[in-house]
mmCIF file of C-alpha atoms in Angstrom:
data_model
loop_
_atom_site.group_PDB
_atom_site.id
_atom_site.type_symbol
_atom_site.label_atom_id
_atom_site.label_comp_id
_atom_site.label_asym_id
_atom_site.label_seq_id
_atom_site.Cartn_x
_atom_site.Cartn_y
_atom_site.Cartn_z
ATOM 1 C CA UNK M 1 0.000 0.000 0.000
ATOM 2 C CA UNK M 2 2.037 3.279 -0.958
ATOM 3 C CA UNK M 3 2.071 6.427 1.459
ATOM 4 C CA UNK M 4 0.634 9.444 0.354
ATOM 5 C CA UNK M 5 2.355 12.286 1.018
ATOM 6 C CA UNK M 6 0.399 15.853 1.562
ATOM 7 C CA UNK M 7 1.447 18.619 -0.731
ATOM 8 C CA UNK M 8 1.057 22.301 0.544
ATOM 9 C CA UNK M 9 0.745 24.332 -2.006
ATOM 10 C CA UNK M 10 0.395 27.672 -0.194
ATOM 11 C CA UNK M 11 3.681 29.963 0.421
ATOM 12 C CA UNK M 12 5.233 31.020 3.823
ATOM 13 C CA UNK M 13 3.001 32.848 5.858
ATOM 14 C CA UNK M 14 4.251 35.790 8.025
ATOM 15 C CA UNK M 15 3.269 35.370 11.453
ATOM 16 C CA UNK M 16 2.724 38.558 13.456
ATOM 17 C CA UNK M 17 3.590 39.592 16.431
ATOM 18 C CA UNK M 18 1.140 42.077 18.649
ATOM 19 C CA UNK M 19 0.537 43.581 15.252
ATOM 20 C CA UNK M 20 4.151 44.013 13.994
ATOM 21 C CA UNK M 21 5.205 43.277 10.845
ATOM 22 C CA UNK M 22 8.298 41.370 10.632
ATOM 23 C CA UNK M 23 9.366 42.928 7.462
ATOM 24 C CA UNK M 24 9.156 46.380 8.329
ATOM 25 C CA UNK M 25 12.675 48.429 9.221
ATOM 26 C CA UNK M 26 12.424 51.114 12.188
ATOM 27 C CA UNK M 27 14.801 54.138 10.586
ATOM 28 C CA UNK M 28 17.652 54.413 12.511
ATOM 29 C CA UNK M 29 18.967 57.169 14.590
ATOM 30 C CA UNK M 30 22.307 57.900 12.193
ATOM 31 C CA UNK M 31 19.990 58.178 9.280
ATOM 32 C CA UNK M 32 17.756 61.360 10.444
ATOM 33 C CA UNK M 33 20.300 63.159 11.492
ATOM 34 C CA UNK M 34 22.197 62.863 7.948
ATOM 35 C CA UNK M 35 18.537 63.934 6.615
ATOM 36 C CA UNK M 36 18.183 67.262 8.668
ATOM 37 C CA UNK M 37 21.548 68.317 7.735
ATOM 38 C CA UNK M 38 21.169 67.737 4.399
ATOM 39 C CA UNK M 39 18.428 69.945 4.177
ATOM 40 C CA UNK M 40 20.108 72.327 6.514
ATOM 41 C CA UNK M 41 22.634 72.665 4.207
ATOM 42 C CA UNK M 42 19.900 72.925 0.894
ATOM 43 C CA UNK M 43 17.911 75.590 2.984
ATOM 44 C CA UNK M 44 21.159 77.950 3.751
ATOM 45 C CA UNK M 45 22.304 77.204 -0.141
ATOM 46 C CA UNK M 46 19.214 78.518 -1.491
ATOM 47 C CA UNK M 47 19.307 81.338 0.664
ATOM 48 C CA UNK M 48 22.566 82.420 -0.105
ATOM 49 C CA UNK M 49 21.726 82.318 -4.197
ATOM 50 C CA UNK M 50 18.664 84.471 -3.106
ATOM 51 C CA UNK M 51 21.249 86.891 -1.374
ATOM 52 C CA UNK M 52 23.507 86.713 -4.433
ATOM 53 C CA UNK M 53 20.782 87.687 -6.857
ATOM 54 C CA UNK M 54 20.262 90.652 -4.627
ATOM 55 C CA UNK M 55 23.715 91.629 -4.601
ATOM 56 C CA UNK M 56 24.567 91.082 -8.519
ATOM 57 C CA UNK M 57 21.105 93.535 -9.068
ATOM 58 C CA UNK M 58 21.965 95.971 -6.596
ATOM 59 C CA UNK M 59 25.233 96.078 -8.075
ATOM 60 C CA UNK M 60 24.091 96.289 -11.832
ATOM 61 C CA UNK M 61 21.388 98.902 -10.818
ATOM 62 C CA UNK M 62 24.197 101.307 -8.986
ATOM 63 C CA UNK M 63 26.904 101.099 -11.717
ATOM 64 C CA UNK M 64 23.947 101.597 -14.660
ATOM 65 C CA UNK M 65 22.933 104.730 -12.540
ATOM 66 C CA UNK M 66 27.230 105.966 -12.297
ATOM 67 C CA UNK M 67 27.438 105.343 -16.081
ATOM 68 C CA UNK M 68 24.105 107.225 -16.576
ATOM 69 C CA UNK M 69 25.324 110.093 -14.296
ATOM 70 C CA UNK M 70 28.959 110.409 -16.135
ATOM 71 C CA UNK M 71 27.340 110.770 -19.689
ATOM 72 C CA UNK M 72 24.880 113.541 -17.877
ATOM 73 C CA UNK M 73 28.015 115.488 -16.339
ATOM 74 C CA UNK M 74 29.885 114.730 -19.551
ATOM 75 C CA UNK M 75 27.031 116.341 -22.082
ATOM 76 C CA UNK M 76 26.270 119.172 -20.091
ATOM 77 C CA UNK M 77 29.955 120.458 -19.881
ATOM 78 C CA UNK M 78 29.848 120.319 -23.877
ATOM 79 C CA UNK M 79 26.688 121.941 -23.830
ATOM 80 C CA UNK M 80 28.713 124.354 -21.936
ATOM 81 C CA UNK M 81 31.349 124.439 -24.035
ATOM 82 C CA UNK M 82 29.284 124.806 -26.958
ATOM 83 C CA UNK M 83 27.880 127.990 -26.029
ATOM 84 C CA UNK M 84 30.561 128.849 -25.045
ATOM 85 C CA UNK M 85 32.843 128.395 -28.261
ATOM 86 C CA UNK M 86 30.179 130.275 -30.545
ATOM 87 C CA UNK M 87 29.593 133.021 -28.128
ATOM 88 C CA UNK M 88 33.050 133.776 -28.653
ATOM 89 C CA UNK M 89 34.206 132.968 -32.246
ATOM 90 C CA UNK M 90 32.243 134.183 -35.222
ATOM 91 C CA UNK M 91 33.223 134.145 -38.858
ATOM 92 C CA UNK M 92 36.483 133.752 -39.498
ATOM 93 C CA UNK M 93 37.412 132.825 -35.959
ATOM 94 C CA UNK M 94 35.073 130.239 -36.386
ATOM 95 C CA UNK M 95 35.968 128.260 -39.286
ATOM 96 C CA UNK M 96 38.368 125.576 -37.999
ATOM 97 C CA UNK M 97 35.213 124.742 -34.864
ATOM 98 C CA UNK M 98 34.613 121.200 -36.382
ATOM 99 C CA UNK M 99 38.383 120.371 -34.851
ATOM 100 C CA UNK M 100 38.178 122.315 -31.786
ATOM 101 C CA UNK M 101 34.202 120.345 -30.865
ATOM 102 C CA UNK M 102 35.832 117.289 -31.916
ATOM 103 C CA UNK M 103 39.223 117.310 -29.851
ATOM 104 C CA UNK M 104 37.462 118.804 -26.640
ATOM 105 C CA UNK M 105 34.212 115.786 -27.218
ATOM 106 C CA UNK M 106 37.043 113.285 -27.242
ATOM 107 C CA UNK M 107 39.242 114.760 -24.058
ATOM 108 C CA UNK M 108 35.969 115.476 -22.085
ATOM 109 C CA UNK M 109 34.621 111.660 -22.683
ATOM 110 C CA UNK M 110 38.206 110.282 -21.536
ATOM 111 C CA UNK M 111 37.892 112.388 -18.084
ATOM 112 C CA UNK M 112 34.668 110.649 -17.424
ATOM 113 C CA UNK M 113 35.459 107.068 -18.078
ATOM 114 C CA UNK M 114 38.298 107.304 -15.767
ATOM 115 C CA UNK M 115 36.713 109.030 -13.117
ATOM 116 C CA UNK M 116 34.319 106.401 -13.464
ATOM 117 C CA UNK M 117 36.583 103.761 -13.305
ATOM 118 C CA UNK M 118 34.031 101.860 -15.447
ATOM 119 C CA UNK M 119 34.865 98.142 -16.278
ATOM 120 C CA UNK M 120 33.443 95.198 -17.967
ATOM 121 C CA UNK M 121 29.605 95.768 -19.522
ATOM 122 C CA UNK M 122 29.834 99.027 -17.706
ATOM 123 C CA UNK M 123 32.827 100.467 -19.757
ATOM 124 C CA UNK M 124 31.411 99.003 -22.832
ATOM 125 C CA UNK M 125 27.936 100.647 -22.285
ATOM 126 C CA UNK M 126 29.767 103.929 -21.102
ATOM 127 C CA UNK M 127 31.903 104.326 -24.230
ATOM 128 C CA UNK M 128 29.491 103.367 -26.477
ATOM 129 C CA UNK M 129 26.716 106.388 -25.673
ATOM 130 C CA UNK M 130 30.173 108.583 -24.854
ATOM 131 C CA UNK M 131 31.059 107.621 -28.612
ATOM 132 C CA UNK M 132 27.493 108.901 -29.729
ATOM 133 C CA UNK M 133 27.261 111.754 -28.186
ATOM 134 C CA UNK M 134 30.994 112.765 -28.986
ATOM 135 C CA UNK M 135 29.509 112.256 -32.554
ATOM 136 C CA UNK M 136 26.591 114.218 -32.244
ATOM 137 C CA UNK M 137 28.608 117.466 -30.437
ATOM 138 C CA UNK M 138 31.258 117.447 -33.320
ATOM 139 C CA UNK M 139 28.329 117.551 -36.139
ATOM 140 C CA UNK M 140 26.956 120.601 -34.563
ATOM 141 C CA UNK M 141 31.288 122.488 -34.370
ATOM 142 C CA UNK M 142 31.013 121.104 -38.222
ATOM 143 C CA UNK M 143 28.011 122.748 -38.956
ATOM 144 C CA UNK M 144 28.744 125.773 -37.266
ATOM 145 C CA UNK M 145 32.163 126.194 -38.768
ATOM 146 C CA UNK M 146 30.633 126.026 -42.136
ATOM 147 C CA UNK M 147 27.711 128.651 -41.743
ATOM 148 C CA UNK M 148 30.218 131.196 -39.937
ATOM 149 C CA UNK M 149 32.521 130.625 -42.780
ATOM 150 C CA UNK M 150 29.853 131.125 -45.631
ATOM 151 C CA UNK M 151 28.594 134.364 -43.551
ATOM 152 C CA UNK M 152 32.018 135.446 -43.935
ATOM 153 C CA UNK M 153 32.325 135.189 -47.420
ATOM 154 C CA UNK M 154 29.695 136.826 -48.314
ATOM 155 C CA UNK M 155 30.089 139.744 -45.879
ATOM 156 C CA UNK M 156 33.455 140.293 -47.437
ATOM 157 C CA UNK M 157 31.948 139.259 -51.127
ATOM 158 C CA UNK M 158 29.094 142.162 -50.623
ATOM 159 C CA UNK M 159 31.584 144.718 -48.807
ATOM 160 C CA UNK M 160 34.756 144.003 -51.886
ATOM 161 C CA UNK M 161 31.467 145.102 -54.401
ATOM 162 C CA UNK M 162 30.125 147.717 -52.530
ATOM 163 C CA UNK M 163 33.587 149.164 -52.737
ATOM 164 C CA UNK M 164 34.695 148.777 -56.300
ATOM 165 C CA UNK M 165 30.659 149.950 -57.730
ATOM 166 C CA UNK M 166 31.761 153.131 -55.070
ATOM 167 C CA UNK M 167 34.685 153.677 -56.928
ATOM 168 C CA UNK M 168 33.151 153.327 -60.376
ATOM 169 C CA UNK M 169 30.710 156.039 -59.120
ATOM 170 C CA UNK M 170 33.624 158.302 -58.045
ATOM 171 C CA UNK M 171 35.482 157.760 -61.205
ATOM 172 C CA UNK M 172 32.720 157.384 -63.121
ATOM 173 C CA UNK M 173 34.372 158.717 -66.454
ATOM 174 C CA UNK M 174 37.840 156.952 -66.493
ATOM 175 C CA UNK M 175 37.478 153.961 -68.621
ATOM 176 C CA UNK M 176 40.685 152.471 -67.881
ATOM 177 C CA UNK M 177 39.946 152.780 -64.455
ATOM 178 C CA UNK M 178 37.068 151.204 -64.477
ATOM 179 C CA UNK M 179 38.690 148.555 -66.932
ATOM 180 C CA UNK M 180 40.782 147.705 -64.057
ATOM 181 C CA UNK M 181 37.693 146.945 -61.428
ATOM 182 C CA UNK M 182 36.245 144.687 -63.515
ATOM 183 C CA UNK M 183 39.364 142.468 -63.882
ATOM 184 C CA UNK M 184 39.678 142.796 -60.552
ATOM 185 C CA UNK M 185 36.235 141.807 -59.634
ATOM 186 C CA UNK M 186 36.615 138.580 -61.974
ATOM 187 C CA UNK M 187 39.890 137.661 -60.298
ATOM 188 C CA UNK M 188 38.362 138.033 -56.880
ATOM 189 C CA UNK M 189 35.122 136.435 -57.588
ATOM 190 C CA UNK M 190 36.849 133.231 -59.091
ATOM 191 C CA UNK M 191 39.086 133.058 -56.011
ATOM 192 C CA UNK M 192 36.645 133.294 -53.996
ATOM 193 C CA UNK M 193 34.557 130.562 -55.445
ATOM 194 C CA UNK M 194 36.909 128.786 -57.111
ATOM 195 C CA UNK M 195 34.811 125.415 -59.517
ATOM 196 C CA UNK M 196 31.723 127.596 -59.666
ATOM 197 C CA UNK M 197 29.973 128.676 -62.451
ATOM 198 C CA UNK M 198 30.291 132.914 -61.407
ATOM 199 C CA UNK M 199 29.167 134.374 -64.862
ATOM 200 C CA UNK M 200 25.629 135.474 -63.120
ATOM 201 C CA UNK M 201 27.830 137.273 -60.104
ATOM 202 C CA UNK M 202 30.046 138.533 -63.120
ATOM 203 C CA UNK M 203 27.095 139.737 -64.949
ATOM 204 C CA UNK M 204 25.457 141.265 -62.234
ATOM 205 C CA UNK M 205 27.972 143.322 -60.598
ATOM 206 C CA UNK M 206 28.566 144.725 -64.505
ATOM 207 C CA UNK M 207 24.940 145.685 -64.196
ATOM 208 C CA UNK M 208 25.399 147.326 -60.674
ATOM 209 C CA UNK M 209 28.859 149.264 -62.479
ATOM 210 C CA UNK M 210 26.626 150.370 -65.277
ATOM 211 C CA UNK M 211 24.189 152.031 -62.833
ATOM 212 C CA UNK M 212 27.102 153.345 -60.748
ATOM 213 C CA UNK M 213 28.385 154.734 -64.234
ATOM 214 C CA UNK M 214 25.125 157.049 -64.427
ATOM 215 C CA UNK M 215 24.627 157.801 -61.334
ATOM 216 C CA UNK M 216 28.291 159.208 -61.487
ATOM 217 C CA UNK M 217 26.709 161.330 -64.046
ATOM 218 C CA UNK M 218 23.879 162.162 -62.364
ATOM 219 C CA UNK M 219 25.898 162.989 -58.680
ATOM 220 C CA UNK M 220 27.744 165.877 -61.058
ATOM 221 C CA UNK M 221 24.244 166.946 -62.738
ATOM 222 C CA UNK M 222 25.940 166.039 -65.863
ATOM 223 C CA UNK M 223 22.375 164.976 -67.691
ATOM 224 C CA UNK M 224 23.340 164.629 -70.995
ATOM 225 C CA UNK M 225 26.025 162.480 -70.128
ATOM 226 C CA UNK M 226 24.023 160.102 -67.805
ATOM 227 C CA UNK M 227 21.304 159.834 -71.075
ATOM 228 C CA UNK M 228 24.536 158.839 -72.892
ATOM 229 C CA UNK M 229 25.822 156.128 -70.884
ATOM 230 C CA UNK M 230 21.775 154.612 -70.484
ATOM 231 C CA UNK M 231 21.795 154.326 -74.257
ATOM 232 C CA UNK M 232 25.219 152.875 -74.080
ATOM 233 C CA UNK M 233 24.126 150.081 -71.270
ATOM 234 C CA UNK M 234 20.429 149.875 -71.596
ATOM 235 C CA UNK M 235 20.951 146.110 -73.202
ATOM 236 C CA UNK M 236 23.090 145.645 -70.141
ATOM 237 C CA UNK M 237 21.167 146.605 -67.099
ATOM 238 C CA UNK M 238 18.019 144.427 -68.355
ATOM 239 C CA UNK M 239 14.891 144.931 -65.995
ATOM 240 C CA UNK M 240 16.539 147.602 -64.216
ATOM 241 C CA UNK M 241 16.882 149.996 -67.551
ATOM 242 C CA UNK M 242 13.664 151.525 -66.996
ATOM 243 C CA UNK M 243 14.278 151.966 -63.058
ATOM 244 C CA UNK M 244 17.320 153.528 -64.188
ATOM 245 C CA UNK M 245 15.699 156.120 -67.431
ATOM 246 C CA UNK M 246 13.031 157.624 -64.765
ATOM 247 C CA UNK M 247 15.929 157.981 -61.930
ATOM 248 C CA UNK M 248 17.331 160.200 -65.412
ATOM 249 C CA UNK M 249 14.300 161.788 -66.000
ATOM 250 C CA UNK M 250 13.482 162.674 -62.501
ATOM 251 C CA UNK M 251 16.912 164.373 -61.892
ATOM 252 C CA UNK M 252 16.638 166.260 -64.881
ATOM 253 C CA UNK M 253 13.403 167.467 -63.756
ATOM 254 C CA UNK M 254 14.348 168.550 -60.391
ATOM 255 C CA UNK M 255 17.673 170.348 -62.151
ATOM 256 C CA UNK M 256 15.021 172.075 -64.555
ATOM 257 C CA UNK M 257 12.862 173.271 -61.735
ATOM 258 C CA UNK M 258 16.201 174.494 -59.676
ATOM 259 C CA UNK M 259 17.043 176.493 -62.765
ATOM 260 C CA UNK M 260 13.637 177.791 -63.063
ATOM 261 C CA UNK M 261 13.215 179.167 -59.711
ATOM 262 C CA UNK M 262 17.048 180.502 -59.598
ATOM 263 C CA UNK M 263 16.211 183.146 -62.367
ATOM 264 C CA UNK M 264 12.656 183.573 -61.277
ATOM 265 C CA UNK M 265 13.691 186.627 -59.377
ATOM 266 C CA UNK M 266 16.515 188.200 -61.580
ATOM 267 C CA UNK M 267 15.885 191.058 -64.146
ATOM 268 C CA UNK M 268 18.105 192.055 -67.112
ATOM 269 C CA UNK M 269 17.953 194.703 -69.564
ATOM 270 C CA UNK M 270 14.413 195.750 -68.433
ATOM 271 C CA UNK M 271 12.981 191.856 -69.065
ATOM 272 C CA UNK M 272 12.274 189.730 -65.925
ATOM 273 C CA UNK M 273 13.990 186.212 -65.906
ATOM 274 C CA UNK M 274 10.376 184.246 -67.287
ATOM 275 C CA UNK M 275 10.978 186.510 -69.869
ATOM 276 C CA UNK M 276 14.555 185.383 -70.923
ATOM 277 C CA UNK M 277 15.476 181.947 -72.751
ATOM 278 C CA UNK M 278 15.855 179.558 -69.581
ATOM 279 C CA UNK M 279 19.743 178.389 -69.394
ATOM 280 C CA UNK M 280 20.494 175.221 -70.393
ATOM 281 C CA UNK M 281 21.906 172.664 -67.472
ATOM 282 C CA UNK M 282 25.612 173.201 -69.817
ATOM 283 C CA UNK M 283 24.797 176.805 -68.845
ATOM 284 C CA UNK M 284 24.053 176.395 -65.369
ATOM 285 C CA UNK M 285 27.404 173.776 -64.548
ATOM 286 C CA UNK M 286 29.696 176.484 -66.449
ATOM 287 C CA UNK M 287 28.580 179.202 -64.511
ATOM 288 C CA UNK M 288 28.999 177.110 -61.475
ATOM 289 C CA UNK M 289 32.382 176.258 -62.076
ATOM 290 C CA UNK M 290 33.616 179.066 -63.996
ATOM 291 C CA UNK M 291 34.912 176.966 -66.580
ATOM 292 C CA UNK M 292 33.238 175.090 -69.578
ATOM 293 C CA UNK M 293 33.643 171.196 -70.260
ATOM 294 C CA UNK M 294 35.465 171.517 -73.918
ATOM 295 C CA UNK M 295 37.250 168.373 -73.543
ATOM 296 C CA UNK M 296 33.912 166.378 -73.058
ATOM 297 C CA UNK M 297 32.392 166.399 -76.473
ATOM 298 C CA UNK M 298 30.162 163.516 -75.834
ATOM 299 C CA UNK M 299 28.277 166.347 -73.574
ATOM 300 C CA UNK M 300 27.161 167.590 -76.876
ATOM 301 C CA UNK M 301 26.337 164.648 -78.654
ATOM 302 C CA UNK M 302 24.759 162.869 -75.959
ATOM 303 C CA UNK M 303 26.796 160.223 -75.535
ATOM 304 C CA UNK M 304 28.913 159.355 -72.483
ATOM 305 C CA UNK M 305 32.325 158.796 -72.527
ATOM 306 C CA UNK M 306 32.754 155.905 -70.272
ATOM 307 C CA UNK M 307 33.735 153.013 -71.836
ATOM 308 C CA UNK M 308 31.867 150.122 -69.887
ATOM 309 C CA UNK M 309 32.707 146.592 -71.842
ATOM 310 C CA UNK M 310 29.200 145.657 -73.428
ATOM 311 C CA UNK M 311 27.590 142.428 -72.425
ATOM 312 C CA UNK M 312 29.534 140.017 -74.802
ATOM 313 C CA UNK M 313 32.478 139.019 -73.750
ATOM 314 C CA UNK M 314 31.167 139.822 -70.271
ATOM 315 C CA UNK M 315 29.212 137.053 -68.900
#
């Protein structure tokens, strides 16, 4: 008869104890400590990054506000020094203030950065608005120099024209003389503005010596002459020529009244001076000066000796 033999097919059991599992570890002593200080340590780490990030933004704020307060300090002295420079230096004196804004923009942003002391970002973001607003001051010396030096140009363009159209006036009947102001004139004019087309300043202070011609004339009551040199240069003075024939006209009224009213209150021979032929303006000059004008026979034909180049060859 063969044994059976009874087969448990059902694993281990744990057996408990007052409710205590057997496979459960109580943490030990050693192991919580190592836990607080670990976290200790985490705790004071984070803190100290929080600290840090205060720092490094405290830090960035104050040297943003030092760079900010240099460029401030820096622009207002060349404000300064702008004001300064053109209070002080006009036209001539002035033409070379491109350099002088420059140089001083360049010495007065180099004083700043190293009383700054600026380094790292700091220095770069210092230089770089030092650098724009070195630019910016420089543009306004480079502007200035070249209005100042255009204003004196043409003050000393106008006054060199003003004199040599007085001197035609003076000299009015010399044509050699006033052969010679011309030339002149082109020389300076070219010279002056040297690769510009100057035939319109050429041709217009020939117009203005044309007009100082007659009014040469005119200064010495000479009205015959004056109606000779306006036939001579009417072609030449364009739209002023009939500005010109009424300033004629007008003087040789007034002279005609003058005459009038001189012999309105002389008698001769009996006959009252309305009575009398009225003297002729000849009359009147060679009375005045106690000589007569042979030499000038243009007087008499009515045409003027000056000898004013026409307009060709003149332009």
């Amino acid at each position: 008869m063969a044994i059976r033999i009874q087969q448990y097919n059902t694993g281990p059991r744990r057996i408990g104890v007052g409710g205590i599992d057997p496979g459960y570890q109580q943490p030990r002593i050693g192991n919580i400590a190592a836990t607080a200080e670990n976290q200790l340590a985490g705790t004071v780490l984070e803190a100290g990054k929080a600290l840090t990030n205060v720092a490094i933004k405290e830090y960035v704020s104050t040297e943003t506000t030092r760079v900010s307060q240099s460029l401030l300090a820096m622009q207002k002295e060349l404000s300064a020094e702008r004001d300064r420079y053109m209070a002080e230096n006009q036209g001539q004196n002035a033409i070379e203030a491109g350099q002088h804004f420059e140089k001083f923009a360049r010495e007065t942003a180099q004083k700043y950065f190293q009383e700054g002391g600026f380094s790292g970002r700091f220095a770069e973001m210092f230089n770089k608005q030092a650098a724009g607003t070195a630019l910016h001051f420089t543009e306004q010396g480079q502007a200035y120099g070249r209005q100042q030096e255009a204003l004196w140009k043409d003050s000393n363009y106008k006054s060199s024209v003003q004199e040599k159209l007085n001197a035609i006036s003076q000299d009015y009947n010399n044509p050699e003389f006033i052969e010679f102001q011309l030339h002149s004139f082109d020389e300076l004019v070219d010279g002056m503005f040297p690769g510009m087309d100057n035939r319109a300043r050429k041709l217009e202070f020939r117009q203005n010596a044309a007009g100082s011609i007659i009014e040469g004339y005119l200064s010495h009551d000479d009205i015959r002459g004056a109606r000779g040199a306006f036939g001579q240069y009417k072609e030449l003075l364009g739209d002023k020529a009939n500005a010109v024939e009424v300033q004629i006209r007008n003087r040789a009224d007034a002279l005609e009244a003058k005459a009038r009213a001189d012999g309105a209150g002389t008698e001769s021979g009996g006959g009252t001076a309305w009575n009398k032929p009225v003297p002729t303006i000849r009359e009147q000059r060679g009375k005045r000066a106690g000589t007569d004008r042979k030499d000038k026979g243009s007087c008499d034909t009515g045409e003027s000796d000056s000898v004013l180049p026409h307009a060709t060859g003149i332009a």
